Amino acid sequence: MNTYYISVDLQRSLSIFVKIIFALSTVLSGLTFFCLVKVSDATRSGLRKYLIYIQCLAYLHDVYLEILYKGFPLFPMLGGYCYGLLCHWASQAIVILIMGNMGAAIVMCIIYRHQSIIPPNSPLKFNTVSYYFVY
């Protein structure tokens, strides 16, 4: 038997496992989104918008990879195949776009926190022109 073969039973088990992970991720993502929108205070509204954006991108990433584009890796070979709705119509460029946006949002979150904790007369503090350019 070929070692790079995934049987139908194993594929079905992996698909069920991925759906369970997606269900848990949806519950936790909904709880996190609720806490960000309702529970967090208004003094951190600038940081909150970046965190909400990151949470939306994380959920979009979960929907894309776990529901629309189900990938099955073939180990130890560096490869795999997919079985989902978007396997033949979409590429991995969507995942790269989502992950790039998530990375940029995390960097913006770090810059926002950095600008909020440094003193006003510091040379590292953004002036008004660079503030509007960055944000």
Coordinates of N, CA and C in Angstrom, one line a residue:
M1 N 0.8 -1.2 0.0 CA 0.0 0.0 0.0 C 0.9 1.2 0.0
N2 N 0.5 2.2 -0.7 CA 1.2 3.5 -0.8 C 1.1 4.2 0.5
T3 N 2.2 4.8 1.0 CA 2.2 5.5 2.3 C 1.6 6.9 2.2
Y4 N 1.4 7.3 1.0 CA 0.9 8.7 0.8 C -0.6 8.6 0.4
Y5 N -1.2 7.6 0.8 CA -2.7 7.4 0.5 C -3.5 7.7 1.7
I6 N -4.6 8.4 1.5 CA -5.5 8.7 2.6 C -6.8 8.0 2.2
S7 N -7.2 7.1 3.1 CA -8.4 6.3 2.8 C -9.7 7.2 2.9
V8 N -10.8 6.7 2.4 CA -12.0 7.4 2.5 C -12.5 7.6 4.0
D9 N -12.3 6.6 4.8 CA -12.6 6.7 6.2 C -11.8 7.7 6.9
L10 N -10.5 7.7 6.6 CA -9.6 8.7 7.3 C -10.0 10.1 6.8
Q11 N -10.3 10.3 5.5 CA -10.7 11.6 5.0 C -12.0 12.0 5.6
R12 N -13.0 11.1 5.8 CA -14.2 11.5 6.5 C -14.0 11.9 7.9
S13 N -13.1 11.1 8.6 CA -12.8 11.4 10.0 C -12.1 12.8 10.1
L14 N -11.2 13.1 9.2 CA -10.5 14.4 9.2 C -11.5 15.5 8.9
S15 N -12.5 15.3 8.0 CA -13.5 16.3 7.7 C -14.4 16.6 8.9
I16 N -14.8 15.5 9.6 CA -15.6 15.7 10.8 C -14.8 16.4 11.9
F17 N -13.5 16.1 12.1 CA -12.6 16.8 13.0 C -12.5 18.2 12.7
V18 N -12.3 18.6 11.4 CA -12.2 20.0 11.0 C -13.5 20.7 11.3
K19 N -14.7 20.1 11.1 CA -15.9 20.7 11.4 C -16.1 21.0 12.8
I20 N -15.7 20.0 13.7 CA -15.7 20.2 15.1 C -14.9 21.4 15.5
I21 N -13.7 21.5 15.0 CA -12.8 22.6 15.3 C -13.4 23.9 14.8
F22 N -14.1 23.9 13.7 CA -14.7 25.1 13.2 C -15.9 25.5 14.1
A23 N -16.6 24.6 14.6 CA -17.7 24.9 15.5 C -17.2 25.5 16.8
L24 N -16.1 24.9 17.4 CA -15.5 25.5 18.6 C -14.9 26.9 18.3
S25 N -14.3 27.0 17.1 CA -13.7 28.3 16.8 C -14.8 29.4 16.6
T26 N -15.9 29.0 16.0 CA -17.0 29.9 15.9 C -17.6 30.4 17.2
V27 N -17.7 29.5 18.2 CA -18.2 29.8 19.5 C -17.2 30.8 20.2
L28 N -16.0 30.5 20.1 CA -15.0 31.3 20.8 C -14.8 32.6 20.1
S29 N -14.9 32.6 18.7 CA -14.9 33.9 18.0 C -16.1 34.8 18.3
G30 N -17.2 34.2 18.4 CA -18.4 35.0 18.8 C -18.3 35.6 20.2
L31 N -17.8 34.8 21.1 CA -17.6 35.3 22.5 C -16.6 36.4 22.5
T32 N -15.5 36.3 21.7 CA -14.5 37.3 21.7 C -15.0 38.6 21.0
F33 N -15.8 38.4 19.9 CA -16.4 39.6 19.3 C -17.4 40.3 20.2
F34 N -18.2 39.5 21.0 CA -19.1 40.1 21.9 C -18.3 40.9 23.0
C35 N -17.3 40.3 23.5 CA -16.5 41.0 24.5 C -15.8 42.3 23.9
L36 N -15.4 42.2 22.7 CA -14.8 43.4 22.1 C -15.8 44.5 21.8
V37 N -17.0 44.2 21.4 CA -18.0 45.2 21.1 C -18.8 45.7 22.3
K38 N -19.2 44.8 23.2 CA -20.1 45.2 24.3 C -19.3 45.4 25.6
V39 N -18.4 44.6 25.9 CA -17.8 44.7 27.3 C -16.6 45.7 27.4
S40 N -15.8 45.8 26.3 CA -14.7 46.7 26.4 C -15.1 48.2 26.6
D41 N -14.3 48.9 27.3 CA -14.6 50.3 27.6 C -14.4 51.2 26.4
A42 N -15.0 52.4 26.5 CA -14.9 53.3 25.4 C -13.5 54.1 25.3
T43 N -12.7 54.0 26.4 CA -11.5 54.7 26.3 C -10.5 54.0 25.4
R44 N -10.7 52.8 25.0 CA -9.8 52.1 24.1 C -10.4 51.9 22.8
S45 N -11.2 52.9 22.3 CA -11.9 52.7 21.0 C -11.0 52.6 19.8
G46 N -9.8 53.3 19.9 CA -8.9 53.2 18.8 C -8.3 51.9 18.7
L47 N -7.9 51.3 19.8 CA -7.3 49.9 19.7 C -8.4 48.9 19.4
R48 N -9.6 49.1 19.9 CA -10.7 48.2 19.7 C -11.1 48.0 18.3
K49 N -11.0 49.0 17.4 CA -11.3 48.9 16.0 C -10.3 48.0 15.3
Y50 N -9.0 48.0 15.7 CA -8.0 47.1 15.2 C -8.3 45.7 15.6
L51 N -8.6 45.5 16.9 CA -8.9 44.2 17.4 C -10.1 43.5 16.8
I52 N -11.2 44.4 16.5 CA -12.4 43.8 15.9 C -12.0 43.4 14.4
Y53 N -11.2 44.2 13.8 CA -10.8 43.9 12.4 C -10.0 42.6 12.4
I54 N -9.1 42.4 13.3 CA -8.3 41.2 13.4 C -9.2 40.0 13.7
Q55 N -10.2 40.2 14.6 CA -11.1 39.1 14.9 C -12.0 38.7 13.6
C56 N -12.4 39.7 12.9 CA -13.2 39.4 11.6 C -12.3 38.7 10.6
L57 N -11.0 39.1 10.5 CA -10.1 38.4 9.6 C -9.8 37.0 10.0
A58 N -9.7 36.8 11.3 CA -9.5 35.4 11.8 C -10.7 34.5 11.5
Y59 N -11.9 35.0 11.7 CA -13.1 34.2 11.4 C -13.2 34.0 9.9
L60 N -12.9 35.0 9.1 CA -12.9 34.8 7.6 C -11.9 33.7 7.2
H61 N -10.7 33.7 7.8 CA -9.7 32.7 7.6 C -10.2 31.3 7.9
D62 N -10.9 31.2 9.1 CA -11.4 29.9 9.5 C -12.5 29.4 8.5
V63 N -13.4 30.3 8.1 CA -14.4 29.9 7.1 C -13.8 29.5 5.8
Y64 N -12.8 30.2 5.4 CA -12.2 29.9 4.1 C -11.5 28.5 4.1
L65 N -10.6 28.4 5.1 CA -9.8 27.2 5.2 C -10.5 25.9 5.7
E66 N -11.5 26.1 6.6 CA -12.1 24.9 7.2 C -13.5 24.5 6.6
I67 N -14.1 25.4 5.8 CA -15.4 25.1 5.2 C -15.3 25.1 3.7
L68 N -14.8 26.2 3.1 CA -14.8 26.4 1.7 C -13.7 25.7 1.0
Y69 N -12.6 25.5 1.7 CA -11.4 25.0 1.1 C -10.8 24.0 2.0
K70 N -11.3 22.8 2.0 CA -10.8 21.8 3.0 C -9.5 21.1 2.4
G71 N -8.4 21.3 3.1 CA -7.2 20.7 2.6 C -6.8 19.5 3.4
F72 N -6.3 18.5 2.7 CA -5.8 17.3 3.4 C -4.3 17.2 3.1
P73 N -3.5 17.3 4.1 CA -2.0 17.2 3.9 C -1.6 15.7 3.7
L74 N -0.6 15.5 2.9 CA 0.0 14.2 2.7 C 1.4 14.2 3.4
F75 N 1.5 13.6 4.6 CA 2.8 13.6 5.2 C 3.5 12.3 5.0
P76 N 4.7 12.2 4.9 CA 5.8 13.2 5.0 C 6.0 14.0 3.7
M77 N 5.3 13.7 2.7 CA 5.5 14.4 1.5 C 5.0 15.9 1.6
L78 N 5.6 16.8 1.1 CA 5.2 18.2 1.1 C 4.2 18.5 0.1
G79 N 3.0 18.1 0.3 CA 1.9 18.2 -0.6 C 0.6 17.9 0.0
G80 N -0.4 17.9 -0.8 CA -1.8 17.5 -0.4 C -2.8 17.8 -1.4
Y81 N -4.0 17.6 -1.1 CA -5.1 17.9 -2.0 C -6.2 18.5 -1.2
C82 N -7.2 19.0 -2.0 CA -8.3 19.7 -1.3 C -9.6 19.1 -1.8
Y83 N -10.6 19.3 -0.9 CA -11.9 18.8 -1.1 C -12.9 19.8 -0.5
G84 N -13.3 20.7 -1.3 CA -14.2 21.8 -0.8 C -14.9 22.5 -2.0
L85 N -15.7 23.5 -1.6 CA -16.4 24.2 -2.6 C -15.6 25.1 -3.5
L86 N -14.5 25.6 -2.9 CA -13.6 26.6 -3.7 C -12.3 25.9 -4.2
C87 N -12.2 24.6 -4.3 CA -11.0 24.0 -4.7 C -10.6 24.3 -6.1
H88 N -11.6 24.3 -7.0 CA -11.3 24.5 -8.4 C -11.4 26.0 -8.8
W89 N -12.0 26.8 -8.1 CA -12.3 28.2 -8.5 C -11.3 29.2 -7.8
A90 N -10.8 28.9 -6.7 CA -10.0 29.8 -5.9 C -8.6 29.3 -5.8
S91 N -7.7 30.2 -5.4 CA -6.3 29.8 -5.2 C -5.9 30.2 -3.8
Q92 N -4.7 30.0 -3.5 CA -4.1 30.3 -2.2 C -3.9 31.8 -2.0
A93 N -4.0 32.5 -3.1 CA -3.8 34.0 -3.0 C -4.8 34.6 -2.0
I94 N -6.0 34.1 -1.9 CA -7.0 34.6 -0.9 C -6.5 34.4 0.5
V95 N -5.9 33.3 0.8 CA -5.3 33.1 2.1 C -4.1 34.0 2.4
I96 N -3.3 34.2 1.4 CA -2.2 35.2 1.5 C -2.7 36.6 1.8
L97 N -3.8 37.0 1.1 CA -4.4 38.3 1.3 C -4.9 38.4 2.7
I98 N -5.6 37.4 3.1 CA -6.2 37.5 4.5 C -5.1 37.6 5.5
M99 N -4.1 36.7 5.4 CA -3.0 36.7 6.4 C -2.2 38.0 6.3
G100 N -2.0 38.6 5.1 CA -1.3 39.8 5.0 C -2.0 41.0 5.7
N101 N -3.3 41.0 5.5 CA -4.2 42.0 6.2 C -4.1 41.8 7.7
M102 N -4.1 40.5 8.1 CA -4.0 40.3 9.6 C -2.7 40.7 10.1
G103 N -1.6 40.5 9.4 CA -0.3 40.9 9.9 C -0.2 42.4 9.9
A104 N -0.8 43.1 8.9 CA -0.8 44.6 8.9 C -1.6 45.1 10.1
A105 N -2.7 44.5 10.4 CA -3.5 45.0 11.5 C -2.8 44.8 12.8
I106 N -2.1 43.7 12.9 CA -1.3 43.5 14.2 C -0.3 44.5 14.3
V107 N 0.4 44.8 13.2 CA 1.5 45.9 13.3 C 0.8 47.2 13.6
M108 N -0.3 47.5 13.1 CA -1.0 48.8 13.4 C -1.4 48.8 14.9
C109 N -1.8 47.7 15.4 CA -2.2 47.6 16.8 C -1.0 47.9 17.7
I110 N 0.2 47.3 17.3 CA 1.4 47.5 18.1 C 1.8 49.0 18.0
I111 N 1.7 49.6 16.8 CA 2.1 51.0 16.7 C 1.1 51.9 17.5
Y112 N -0.2 51.5 17.5 CA -1.1 52.3 18.3 C -0.8 52.3 19.8
R113 N -0.5 51.1 20.3 CA -0.1 50.9 21.7 C 1.2 51.7 22.0
H114 N 2.1 51.6 21.1 CA 3.4 52.3 21.3 C 3.2 53.8 21.3
Q115 N 2.4 54.3 20.5 CA 2.1 55.8 20.5 C 1.3 56.2 21.7
S116 N 0.5 55.3 22.3 CA -0.3 55.7 23.4 C 0.5 55.7 24.7
I117 N 1.6 55.0 24.8 CA 2.4 54.9 26.0 C 3.6 55.8 26.1
I118 N 4.1 56.3 24.9 CA 5.3 57.2 25.0 C 4.8 58.6 25.4
P119 N 5.7 59.3 26.0 CA 5.4 60.7 26.4 C 5.1 61.6 25.2
P120 N 4.4 62.7 25.4 CA 4.0 63.6 24.3 C 5.3 64.3 23.7
N121 N 6.3 64.6 24.5 CA 7.4 65.3 24.0 C 8.5 64.4 23.4
S122 N 8.3 63.1 23.3 CA 9.3 62.2 22.8 C 9.5 62.3 21.3
P123 N 10.7 62.2 20.8 CA 10.9 62.2 19.4 C 10.3 61.1 18.6
L124 N 10.0 60.0 19.3 CA 9.3 58.9 18.7 C 7.8 59.1 18.5
K125 N 7.3 60.1 19.1 CA 5.8 60.4 19.0 C 5.5 60.9 17.6
F126 N 4.5 60.4 17.0 CA 4.1 60.9 15.7 C 3.5 62.3 15.8
N127 N 3.8 63.2 14.8 CA 3.1 64.5 14.7 C 1.8 64.3 14.0
T128 N 1.1 65.3 13.8 CA -0.3 65.2 13.3 C -0.3 64.7 11.8
V129 N 0.7 65.2 11.0 CA 0.8 64.7 9.6 C 1.1 63.2 9.5
S130 N 2.1 62.8 10.3 CA 2.4 61.4 10.2 C 1.3 60.5 10.9
Y131 N 0.6 61.1 11.9 CA -0.5 60.3 12.5 C -1.6 60.0 11.5
Y132 N -2.0 61.0 10.7 CA -3.0 60.8 9.7 C -2.5 59.9 8.6
F133 N -1.2 60.0 8.3 CA -0.7 59.2 7.2 C -0.7 57.7 7.6
V134 N -0.3 57.4 8.9 CA -0.2 56.0 9.3 C -1.6 55.4 9.6
Y135 N -2.4 56.2 10.3 CA -3.7 55.6 10.7 C -4.8 55.9 9.6

